[in-house]
């Protein structure tokens, strides 16, 4: 029997350096359950993170698909880097396969900024999403479609620092709000010059610390704004019954 769009629901999981968050969405990206979270394990090994996810979702209603945003470079569901969790723990870990076995549902895994980007963009032209949280995340989309993920977080911005080290959480705490804002302004100017984007979105826990006036084509969005990306990740798989 063919499934209809209205019958499908998606478990959306956001794995962060500080917290793991999850909810269940309908195909339009609307929340079907409360948005709940738990602390990321202090030793964020794959085993510990999978245990945390299992505990987090045990009370959720039935879902059909699983979308996962992961803080690192993911290729075909396999983690290549995990700078804020421990790359030495995660390298070459098949997160998609392990979660599919754990949850017994089809799973897709992408970078966390990519997942958020699918949820917030307007779908017109070249759009960029950056996240200012534990680290620096980024996603590129063209006309609503994800482009190959670039780990801008680890591209050098000074002789000694990459973007993560320049505007990430540790930089925010050590440099102070005023200096950190100057750094963010520099980052935005570089992105504007390099990409000539049509629109840019800023998210993450430190986005609200921005004190300077943003360009008209830059918007601050919340993590909740991007949660419907979990549904958008499966849009090509939705089957519509013929009338």
PDB file of C-alpha atoms in Angstrom:
ATOM      1  CA  UNK A   1       0.000   0.000   0.000  1.00  0.00           C
ATOM      2  CA  UNK A   2       1.383   3.385  -0.969  1.00  0.00           C
ATOM      3  CA  UNK A   3       2.085   5.809   1.856  1.00  0.00           C
ATOM      4  CA  UNK A   4       0.757   9.336   1.602  1.00  0.00           C
ATOM      5  CA  UNK A   5       2.609  12.440   2.655  1.00  0.00           C
ATOM      6  CA  UNK A   6       0.159  13.059   5.484  1.00  0.00           C
ATOM      7  CA  UNK A   7       0.870   9.642   6.954  1.00  0.00           C
ATOM      8  CA  UNK A   8       4.613  10.128   7.266  1.00  0.00           C
ATOM      9  CA  UNK A   9       6.298  11.549  10.339  1.00  0.00           C
ATOM     10  CA  UNK A  10       9.965  12.289  10.890  1.00  0.00           C
ATOM     11  CA  UNK A  11      12.063  12.028  14.029  1.00  0.00           C
ATOM     12  CA  UNK A  12      14.490  14.956  13.841  1.00  0.00           C
ATOM     13  CA  UNK A  13      17.631  14.793  16.002  1.00  0.00           C
ATOM     14  CA  UNK A  14      20.173  17.582  16.468  1.00  0.00           C
ATOM     15  CA  UNK A  15      23.460  16.381  17.979  1.00  0.00           C
ATOM     16  CA  UNK A  16      25.353  19.327  19.425  1.00  0.00           C
ATOM     17  CA  UNK A  17      28.558  19.844  21.341  1.00  0.00           C
ATOM     18  CA  UNK A  18      26.567  20.727  24.468  1.00  0.00           C
ATOM     19  CA  UNK A  19      23.116  19.188  23.983  1.00  0.00           C
ATOM     20  CA  UNK A  20      21.221  16.622  21.961  1.00  0.00           C
ATOM     21  CA  UNK A  21      17.729  17.726  20.898  1.00  0.00           C
ATOM     22  CA  UNK A  22      14.887  15.862  19.257  1.00  0.00           C
ATOM     23  CA  UNK A  23      11.273  16.122  18.168  1.00  0.00           C
ATOM     24  CA  UNK A  24       8.839  14.476  15.771  1.00  0.00           C
ATOM     25  CA  UNK A  25       7.663  16.431  12.718  1.00  0.00           C
ATOM     26  CA  UNK A  26       5.017  15.997  10.089  1.00  0.00           C
ATOM     27  CA  UNK A  27       5.929  16.311   6.415  1.00  0.00           C
ATOM     28  CA  UNK A  28       5.467  20.101   6.555  1.00  0.00           C
ATOM     29  CA  UNK A  29       8.035  20.361   9.366  1.00  0.00           C
ATOM     30  CA  UNK A  30       5.449  21.105  12.049  1.00  0.00           C
ATOM     31  CA  UNK A  31       6.150  19.823  15.546  1.00  0.00           C
ATOM     32  CA  UNK A  32       4.072  16.817  16.547  1.00  0.00           C
ATOM     33  CA  UNK A  33       5.706  16.456  19.971  1.00  0.00           C
ATOM     34  CA  UNK A  34       7.472  18.726  22.415  1.00  0.00           C
ATOM     35  CA  UNK A  35      11.021  19.726  21.541  1.00  0.00           C
ATOM     36  CA  UNK A  36      13.107  17.937  24.185  1.00  0.00           C
ATOM     37  CA  UNK A  37      16.817  17.839  24.925  1.00  0.00           C
ATOM     38  CA  UNK A  38      19.469  16.224  27.061  1.00  0.00           C
ATOM     39  CA  UNK A  39      23.091  17.077  27.774  1.00  0.00           C
ATOM     40  CA  UNK A  40      25.642  15.654  25.382  1.00  0.00           C
ATOM     41  CA  UNK A  41      27.710  13.079  27.329  1.00  0.00           C
ATOM     42  CA  UNK A  42      30.939  14.517  28.735  1.00  0.00           C
ATOM     43  CA  UNK A  43      32.778  11.708  26.956  1.00  0.00           C
ATOM     44  CA  UNK A  44      30.910  11.989  23.671  1.00  0.00           C
ATOM     45  CA  UNK A  45      31.822   8.606  22.209  1.00  0.00           C
ATOM     46  CA  UNK A  46      29.502   7.075  19.615  1.00  0.00           C
ATOM     47  CA  UNK A  47      28.297   4.534  22.173  1.00  0.00           C
ATOM     48  CA  UNK A  48      27.462   7.197  24.756  1.00  0.00           C
ATOM     49  CA  UNK A  49      25.743   9.444  22.233  1.00  0.00           C
ATOM     50  CA  UNK A  50      23.664   6.547  20.900  1.00  0.00           C
ATOM     51  CA  UNK A  51      22.655   5.677  24.471  1.00  0.00           C
ATOM     52  CA  UNK A  52      21.608   9.305  25.041  1.00  0.00           C
ATOM     53  CA  UNK A  53      19.535   9.310  21.841  1.00  0.00           C
ATOM     54  CA  UNK A  54      17.868   6.036  22.784  1.00  0.00           C
ATOM     55  CA  UNK A  55      16.887   7.493  26.157  1.00  0.00           C
ATOM     56  CA  UNK A  56      15.759  10.787  24.613  1.00  0.00           C
ATOM     57  CA  UNK A  57      13.336   9.283  22.102  1.00  0.00           C
ATOM     58  CA  UNK A  58      11.924   6.354  24.059  1.00  0.00           C
ATOM     59  CA  UNK A  59       8.688   8.193  24.888  1.00  0.00           C
ATOM     60  CA  UNK A  60       8.103   9.587  21.393  1.00  0.00           C
ATOM     61  CA  UNK A  61       5.143   8.425  19.300  1.00  0.00           C
ATOM     62  CA  UNK A  62       5.630   6.318  16.190  1.00  0.00           C
ATOM     63  CA  UNK A  63       7.692   7.853  13.369  1.00  0.00           C
ATOM     64  CA  UNK A  64       8.577   6.706   9.853  1.00  0.00           C
ATOM     65  CA  UNK A  65      11.898   8.386   9.035  1.00  0.00           C
ATOM     66  CA  UNK A  66      14.833   9.756  11.010  1.00  0.00           C
ATOM     67  CA  UNK A  67      16.830  12.911  10.207  1.00  0.00           C
ATOM     68  CA  UNK A  68      20.043  13.688  12.067  1.00  0.00           C
ATOM     69  CA  UNK A  69      22.165  16.820  12.183  1.00  0.00           C
ATOM     70  CA  UNK A  70      25.744  16.075  13.273  1.00  0.00           C
ATOM     71  CA  UNK A  71      28.451  18.626  14.254  1.00  0.00           C
ATOM     72  CA  UNK A  72      31.115  17.608  11.768  1.00  0.00           C
ATOM     73  CA  UNK A  73      31.754  16.446   8.233  1.00  0.00           C
ATOM     74  CA  UNK A  74      29.491  13.553   7.224  1.00  0.00           C
ATOM     75  CA  UNK A  75      29.842  11.628   3.953  1.00  0.00           C
ATOM     76  CA  UNK A  76      27.118   9.166   2.978  1.00  0.00           C
ATOM     77  CA  UNK A  77      26.081   8.815   6.614  1.00  0.00           C
ATOM     78  CA  UNK A  78      29.643   8.138   7.785  1.00  0.00           C
ATOM     79  CA  UNK A  79      31.311  10.596  10.157  1.00  0.00           C
ATOM     80  CA  UNK A  80      34.639  11.880   8.873  1.00  0.00           C
ATOM     81  CA  UNK A  81      35.316  14.583  11.468  1.00  0.00           C
ATOM     82  CA  UNK A  82      33.786  15.553  14.809  1.00  0.00           C
ATOM     83  CA  UNK A  83      35.882  18.439  16.141  1.00  0.00           C
ATOM     84  CA  UNK A  84      33.607  19.294  19.066  1.00  0.00           C
ATOM     85  CA  UNK A  85      32.933  15.695  20.093  1.00  0.00           C
ATOM     86  CA  UNK A  86      36.285  14.086  19.378  1.00  0.00           C
ATOM     87  CA  UNK A  87      37.320  13.131  15.858  1.00  0.00           C
ATOM     88  CA  UNK A  88      39.507  10.331  17.232  1.00  0.00           C
ATOM     89  CA  UNK A  89      36.335   8.752  18.658  1.00  0.00           C
ATOM     90  CA  UNK A  90      34.123   9.257  15.611  1.00  0.00           C
ATOM     91  CA  UNK A  91      36.273   8.978  12.483  1.00  0.00           C
ATOM     92  CA  UNK A  92      34.790   6.513   9.974  1.00  0.00           C
ATOM     93  CA  UNK A  93      31.849   5.743  12.278  1.00  0.00           C
ATOM     94  CA  UNK A  94      28.790   4.774  10.235  1.00  0.00           C
ATOM     95  CA  UNK A  95      26.249   6.800  12.190  1.00  0.00           C
ATOM     96  CA  UNK A  96      23.466   6.229   9.673  1.00  0.00           C
ATOM     97  CA  UNK A  97      23.794   2.452   9.829  1.00  0.00           C
ATOM     98  CA  UNK A  98      24.116   2.317  13.611  1.00  0.00           C
ATOM     99  CA  UNK A  99      21.105   4.566  14.179  1.00  0.00           C
ATOM    100  CA  UNK A 100      19.047   2.629  11.648  1.00  0.00           C
ATOM    101  CA  UNK A 101      19.832  -0.547  13.574  1.00  0.00           C
ATOM    102  CA  UNK A 102      19.035   1.125  16.900  1.00  0.00           C
ATOM    103  CA  UNK A 103      15.778   2.808  15.863  1.00  0.00           C
ATOM    104  CA  UNK A 104      14.677   0.329  13.177  1.00  0.00           C
ATOM    105  CA  UNK A 105      13.819   3.121  10.738  1.00  0.00           C
ATOM    106  CA  UNK A 106      15.423   4.621   7.605  1.00  0.00           C
ATOM    107  CA  UNK A 107      17.964   7.272   8.647  1.00  0.00           C
ATOM    108  CA  UNK A 108      19.672  10.188   6.920  1.00  0.00           C
ATOM    109  CA  UNK A 109      22.584  12.043   8.509  1.00  0.00           C
ATOM    110  CA  UNK A 110      23.991  15.406   7.418  1.00  0.00           C
ATOM    111  CA  UNK A 111      25.992  18.202   8.980  1.00  0.00           C
ATOM    112  CA  UNK A 112      23.944  20.046  11.606  1.00  0.00           C
ATOM    113  CA  UNK A 113      24.203  23.402   9.820  1.00  0.00           C
ATOM    114  CA  UNK A 114      23.066  21.731   6.582  1.00  0.00           C
ATOM    115  CA  UNK A 115      19.998  20.344   8.341  1.00  0.00           C
ATOM    116  CA  UNK A 116      19.157  23.735   9.786  1.00  0.00           C
ATOM    117  CA  UNK A 117      19.733  25.386   6.443  1.00  0.00           C
ATOM    118  CA  UNK A 118      17.085  23.227   4.806  1.00  0.00           C
ATOM    119  CA  UNK A 119      14.630  24.512   7.383  1.00  0.00           C
ATOM    120  CA  UNK A 120      15.276  28.251   7.222  1.00  0.00           C
ATOM    121  CA  UNK A 121      16.173  29.215   3.660  1.00  0.00           C
ATOM    122  CA  UNK A 122      13.773  30.909   1.277  1.00  0.00           C
ATOM    123  CA  UNK A 123      14.803  28.723  -1.645  1.00  0.00           C
ATOM    124  CA  UNK A 124      15.849  31.571  -3.921  1.00  0.00           C
ATOM    125  CA  UNK A 125      19.391  32.033  -5.167  1.00  0.00           C
ATOM    126  CA  UNK A 126      22.558  31.357  -3.199  1.00  0.00           C
ATOM    127  CA  UNK A 127      21.880  31.283   0.530  1.00  0.00           C
ATOM    128  CA  UNK A 128      24.280  30.686   3.413  1.00  0.00           C
ATOM    129  CA  UNK A 129      23.549  29.593   6.962  1.00  0.00           C
ATOM    130  CA  UNK A 130      26.155  30.031   9.689  1.00  0.00           C
ATOM    131  CA  UNK A 131      25.901  28.904  13.299  1.00  0.00           C
ATOM    132  CA  UNK A 132      27.652  30.640  16.179  1.00  0.00           C
ATOM    133  CA  UNK A 133      27.698  28.122  18.993  1.00  0.00           C
ATOM    134  CA  UNK A 134      30.250  25.716  20.403  1.00  0.00           C
ATOM    135  CA  UNK A 135      31.966  26.070  17.065  1.00  0.00           C
ATOM    136  CA  UNK A 136      31.333  27.757  13.718  1.00  0.00           C
ATOM    137  CA  UNK A 137      28.963  25.913  11.401  1.00  0.00           C
ATOM    138  CA  UNK A 138      28.081  26.655   7.806  1.00  0.00           C
ATOM    139  CA  UNK A 139      25.792  25.475   5.020  1.00  0.00           C
ATOM    140  CA  UNK A 140      25.447  26.516   1.385  1.00  0.00           C
ATOM    141  CA  UNK A 141      22.195  26.147  -0.542  1.00  0.00           C
ATOM    142  CA  UNK A 142      21.177  27.111  -4.061  1.00  0.00           C
ATOM    143  CA  UNK A 143      17.486  27.486  -4.853  1.00  0.00           C
ATOM    144  CA  UNK A 144      16.706  25.465  -1.743  1.00  0.00           C
ATOM    145  CA  UNK A 145      19.022  22.546  -2.534  1.00  0.00           C
ATOM    146  CA  UNK A 146      22.055  21.678  -0.437  1.00  0.00           C
ATOM    147  CA  UNK A 147      25.436  22.197  -2.072  1.00  0.00           C
ATOM    148  CA  UNK A 148      28.421  20.017  -1.117  1.00  0.00           C
ATOM    149  CA  UNK A 149      29.332  20.682   2.482  1.00  0.00           C
ATOM    150  CA  UNK A 150      32.394  22.842   3.102  1.00  0.00           C
ATOM    151  CA  UNK A 151      34.049  22.771   6.520  1.00  0.00           C
ATOM    152  CA  UNK A 152      34.610  26.523   6.637  1.00  0.00           C
ATOM    153  CA  UNK A 153      35.036  26.137  10.399  1.00  0.00           C
ATOM    154  CA  UNK A 154      38.514  24.766   9.800  1.00  0.00           C
ATOM    155  CA  UNK A 155      39.640  27.145   7.107  1.00  0.00           C
ATOM    156  CA  UNK A 156      42.313  29.568   8.407  1.00  0.00           C
ATOM    157  CA  UNK A 157      41.164  33.122   9.001  1.00  0.00           C
ATOM    158  CA  UNK A 158      44.389  34.315  10.669  1.00  0.00           C
ATOM    159  CA  UNK A 159      47.911  32.888  10.790  1.00  0.00           C
ATOM    160  CA  UNK A 160      47.061  30.918  13.918  1.00  0.00           C
ATOM    161  CA  UNK A 161      43.276  30.545  14.014  1.00  0.00           C
ATOM    162  CA  UNK A 162      40.542  28.940  11.959  1.00  0.00           C
ATOM    163  CA  UNK A 163      36.904  30.094  12.099  1.00  0.00           C
ATOM    164  CA  UNK A 164      36.112  27.778  15.009  1.00  0.00           C
ATOM    165  CA  UNK A 165      38.933  29.244  17.074  1.00  0.00           C
ATOM    166  CA  UNK A 166      38.198  32.793  15.937  1.00  0.00           C
ATOM    167  CA  UNK A 167      34.468  33.083  16.737  1.00  0.00           C
ATOM    168  CA  UNK A 168      33.528  29.837  18.515  1.00  0.00           C
ATOM    169  CA  UNK A 169      32.402  29.562  22.135  1.00  0.00           C
ATOM    170  CA  UNK A 170      35.926  29.583  23.586  1.00  0.00           C
ATOM    171  CA  UNK A 171      36.766  32.702  21.570  1.00  0.00           C
ATOM    172  CA  UNK A 172      33.577  34.377  22.777  1.00  0.00           C
ATOM    173  CA  UNK A 173      34.515  33.751  26.400  1.00  0.00           C
ATOM    174  CA  UNK A 174      38.183  34.685  26.101  1.00  0.00           C
ATOM    175  CA  UNK A 175      37.912  37.703  23.781  1.00  0.00           C
ATOM    176  CA  UNK A 176      34.814  39.282  25.345  1.00  0.00           C
ATOM    177  CA  UNK A 177      31.648  40.495  23.680  1.00  0.00           C
ATOM    178  CA  UNK A 178      33.044  43.646  22.059  1.00  0.00           C
ATOM    179  CA  UNK A 179      36.083  42.014  20.446  1.00  0.00           C
ATOM    180  CA  UNK A 180      34.055  38.959  19.460  1.00  0.00           C
ATOM    181  CA  UNK A 181      31.569  41.224  17.659  1.00  0.00           C
ATOM    182  CA  UNK A 182      34.416  42.794  15.705  1.00  0.00           C
ATOM    183  CA  UNK A 183      35.538  39.319  14.692  1.00  0.00           C
ATOM    184  CA  UNK A 184      32.051  38.339  13.575  1.00  0.00           C
ATOM    185  CA  UNK A 185      31.855  41.500  11.459  1.00  0.00           C
ATOM    186  CA  UNK A 186      35.109  40.486   9.785  1.00  0.00           C
ATOM    187  CA  UNK A 187      33.776  36.980   9.124  1.00  0.00           C
ATOM    188  CA  UNK A 188      30.594  38.339   7.544  1.00  0.00           C
ATOM    189  CA  UNK A 189      32.594  40.659   5.303  1.00  0.00           C
ATOM    190  CA  UNK A 190      34.744  37.759   4.111  1.00  0.00           C
ATOM    191  CA  UNK A 191      31.699  35.629   3.356  1.00  0.00           C
ATOM    192  CA  UNK A 192      30.082  38.515   1.481  1.00  0.00           C
ATOM    193  CA  UNK A 193      33.200  39.059  -0.623  1.00  0.00           C
ATOM    194  CA  UNK A 194      33.884  35.395  -1.353  1.00  0.00           C
ATOM    195  CA  UNK A 195      30.369  34.087  -1.992  1.00  0.00           C
ATOM    196  CA  UNK A 196      28.312  37.102  -3.099  1.00  0.00           C
ATOM    197  CA  UNK A 197      25.338  35.383  -1.479  1.00  0.00           C
ATOM    198  CA  UNK A 198      21.746  36.492  -1.923  1.00  0.00           C
ATOM    199  CA  UNK A 199      20.847  35.878   1.711  1.00  0.00           C
ATOM    200  CA  UNK A 200      22.605  34.837   4.906  1.00  0.00           C
ATOM    201  CA  UNK A 201      21.109  33.437   8.107  1.00  0.00           C
ATOM    202  CA  UNK A 202      22.790  33.383  11.513  1.00  0.00           C
ATOM    203  CA  UNK A 203      21.846  30.868  14.167  1.00  0.00           C
ATOM    204  CA  UNK A 204      23.389  29.290  17.247  1.00  0.00           C
ATOM    205  CA  UNK A 205      23.554  30.045  20.937  1.00  0.00           C
ATOM    206  CA  UNK A 206      25.694  33.174  20.529  1.00  0.00           C
ATOM    207  CA  UNK A 207      23.760  34.719  17.640  1.00  0.00           C
ATOM    208  CA  UNK A 208      21.829  36.895  20.097  1.00  0.00           C
ATOM    209  CA  UNK A 209      25.122  38.426  21.269  1.00  0.00           C
ATOM    210  CA  UNK A 210      25.561  40.308  17.986  1.00  0.00           C
ATOM    211  CA  UNK A 211      25.425  44.030  18.755  1.00  0.00           C
ATOM    212  CA  UNK A 212      26.073  45.638  15.362  1.00  0.00           C
ATOM    213  CA  UNK A 213      23.537  46.372  12.641  1.00  0.00           C
ATOM    214  CA  UNK A 214      23.214  43.615  10.070  1.00  0.00           C
ATOM    215  CA  UNK A 215      22.799  44.096   6.325  1.00  0.00           C
ATOM    216  CA  UNK A 216      19.259  43.882   4.993  1.00  0.00           C
ATOM    217  CA  UNK A 217      19.941  40.441   3.521  1.00  0.00           C
ATOM    218  CA  UNK A 218      21.137  38.945   6.821  1.00  0.00           C
ATOM    219  CA  UNK A 219      18.718  37.539   9.404  1.00  0.00           C
ATOM    220  CA  UNK A 220      19.142  35.957  12.825  1.00  0.00           C
ATOM    221  CA  UNK A 221      17.091  32.758  13.160  1.00  0.00           C
ATOM    222  CA  UNK A 222      16.519  30.423  16.083  1.00  0.00           C
ATOM    223  CA  UNK A 223      17.305  26.719  16.267  1.00  0.00           C
ATOM    224  CA  UNK A 224      13.559  26.078  16.338  1.00  0.00           C
ATOM    225  CA  UNK A 225      13.213  27.966  13.038  1.00  0.00           C
ATOM    226  CA  UNK A 226      15.460  25.414  11.397  1.00  0.00           C
ATOM    227  CA  UNK A 227      13.934  22.301  12.854  1.00  0.00           C
ATOM    228  CA  UNK A 228      11.709  21.678   9.843  1.00  0.00           C
ATOM    229  CA  UNK A 229      14.896  20.848   7.962  1.00  0.00           C
ATOM    230  CA  UNK A 230      14.405  17.373   9.370  1.00  0.00           C
ATOM    231  CA  UNK A 231      11.314  17.017   7.187  1.00  0.00           C
ATOM    232  CA  UNK A 232      12.872  18.715   4.165  1.00  0.00           C
ATOM    233  CA  UNK A 233      15.716  16.188   4.196  1.00  0.00           C
ATOM    234  CA  UNK A 234      13.211  13.483   3.208  1.00  0.00           C
ATOM    235  CA  UNK A 235      11.133  15.484   0.768  1.00  0.00           C
ATOM    236  CA  UNK A 236      12.262  13.487  -2.263  1.00  0.00           C
ATOM    237  CA  UNK A 237      11.172  10.247  -0.568  1.00  0.00           C
ATOM    238  CA  UNK A 238       7.585  11.205   0.200  1.00  0.00           C
ATOM    239  CA  UNK A 239       5.150   9.123  -1.790  1.00  0.00           C
ATOM    240  CA  UNK A 240       1.837  10.619  -2.778  1.00  0.00           C
ATOM    241  CA  UNK A 241      -1.027   8.273  -3.453  1.00  0.00           C
ATOM    242  CA  UNK A 242      -2.718   8.850  -6.744  1.00  0.00           C
ATOM    243  CA  UNK A 243      -6.315   9.980  -6.552  1.00  0.00           C
TER     244      UNK A 243
END
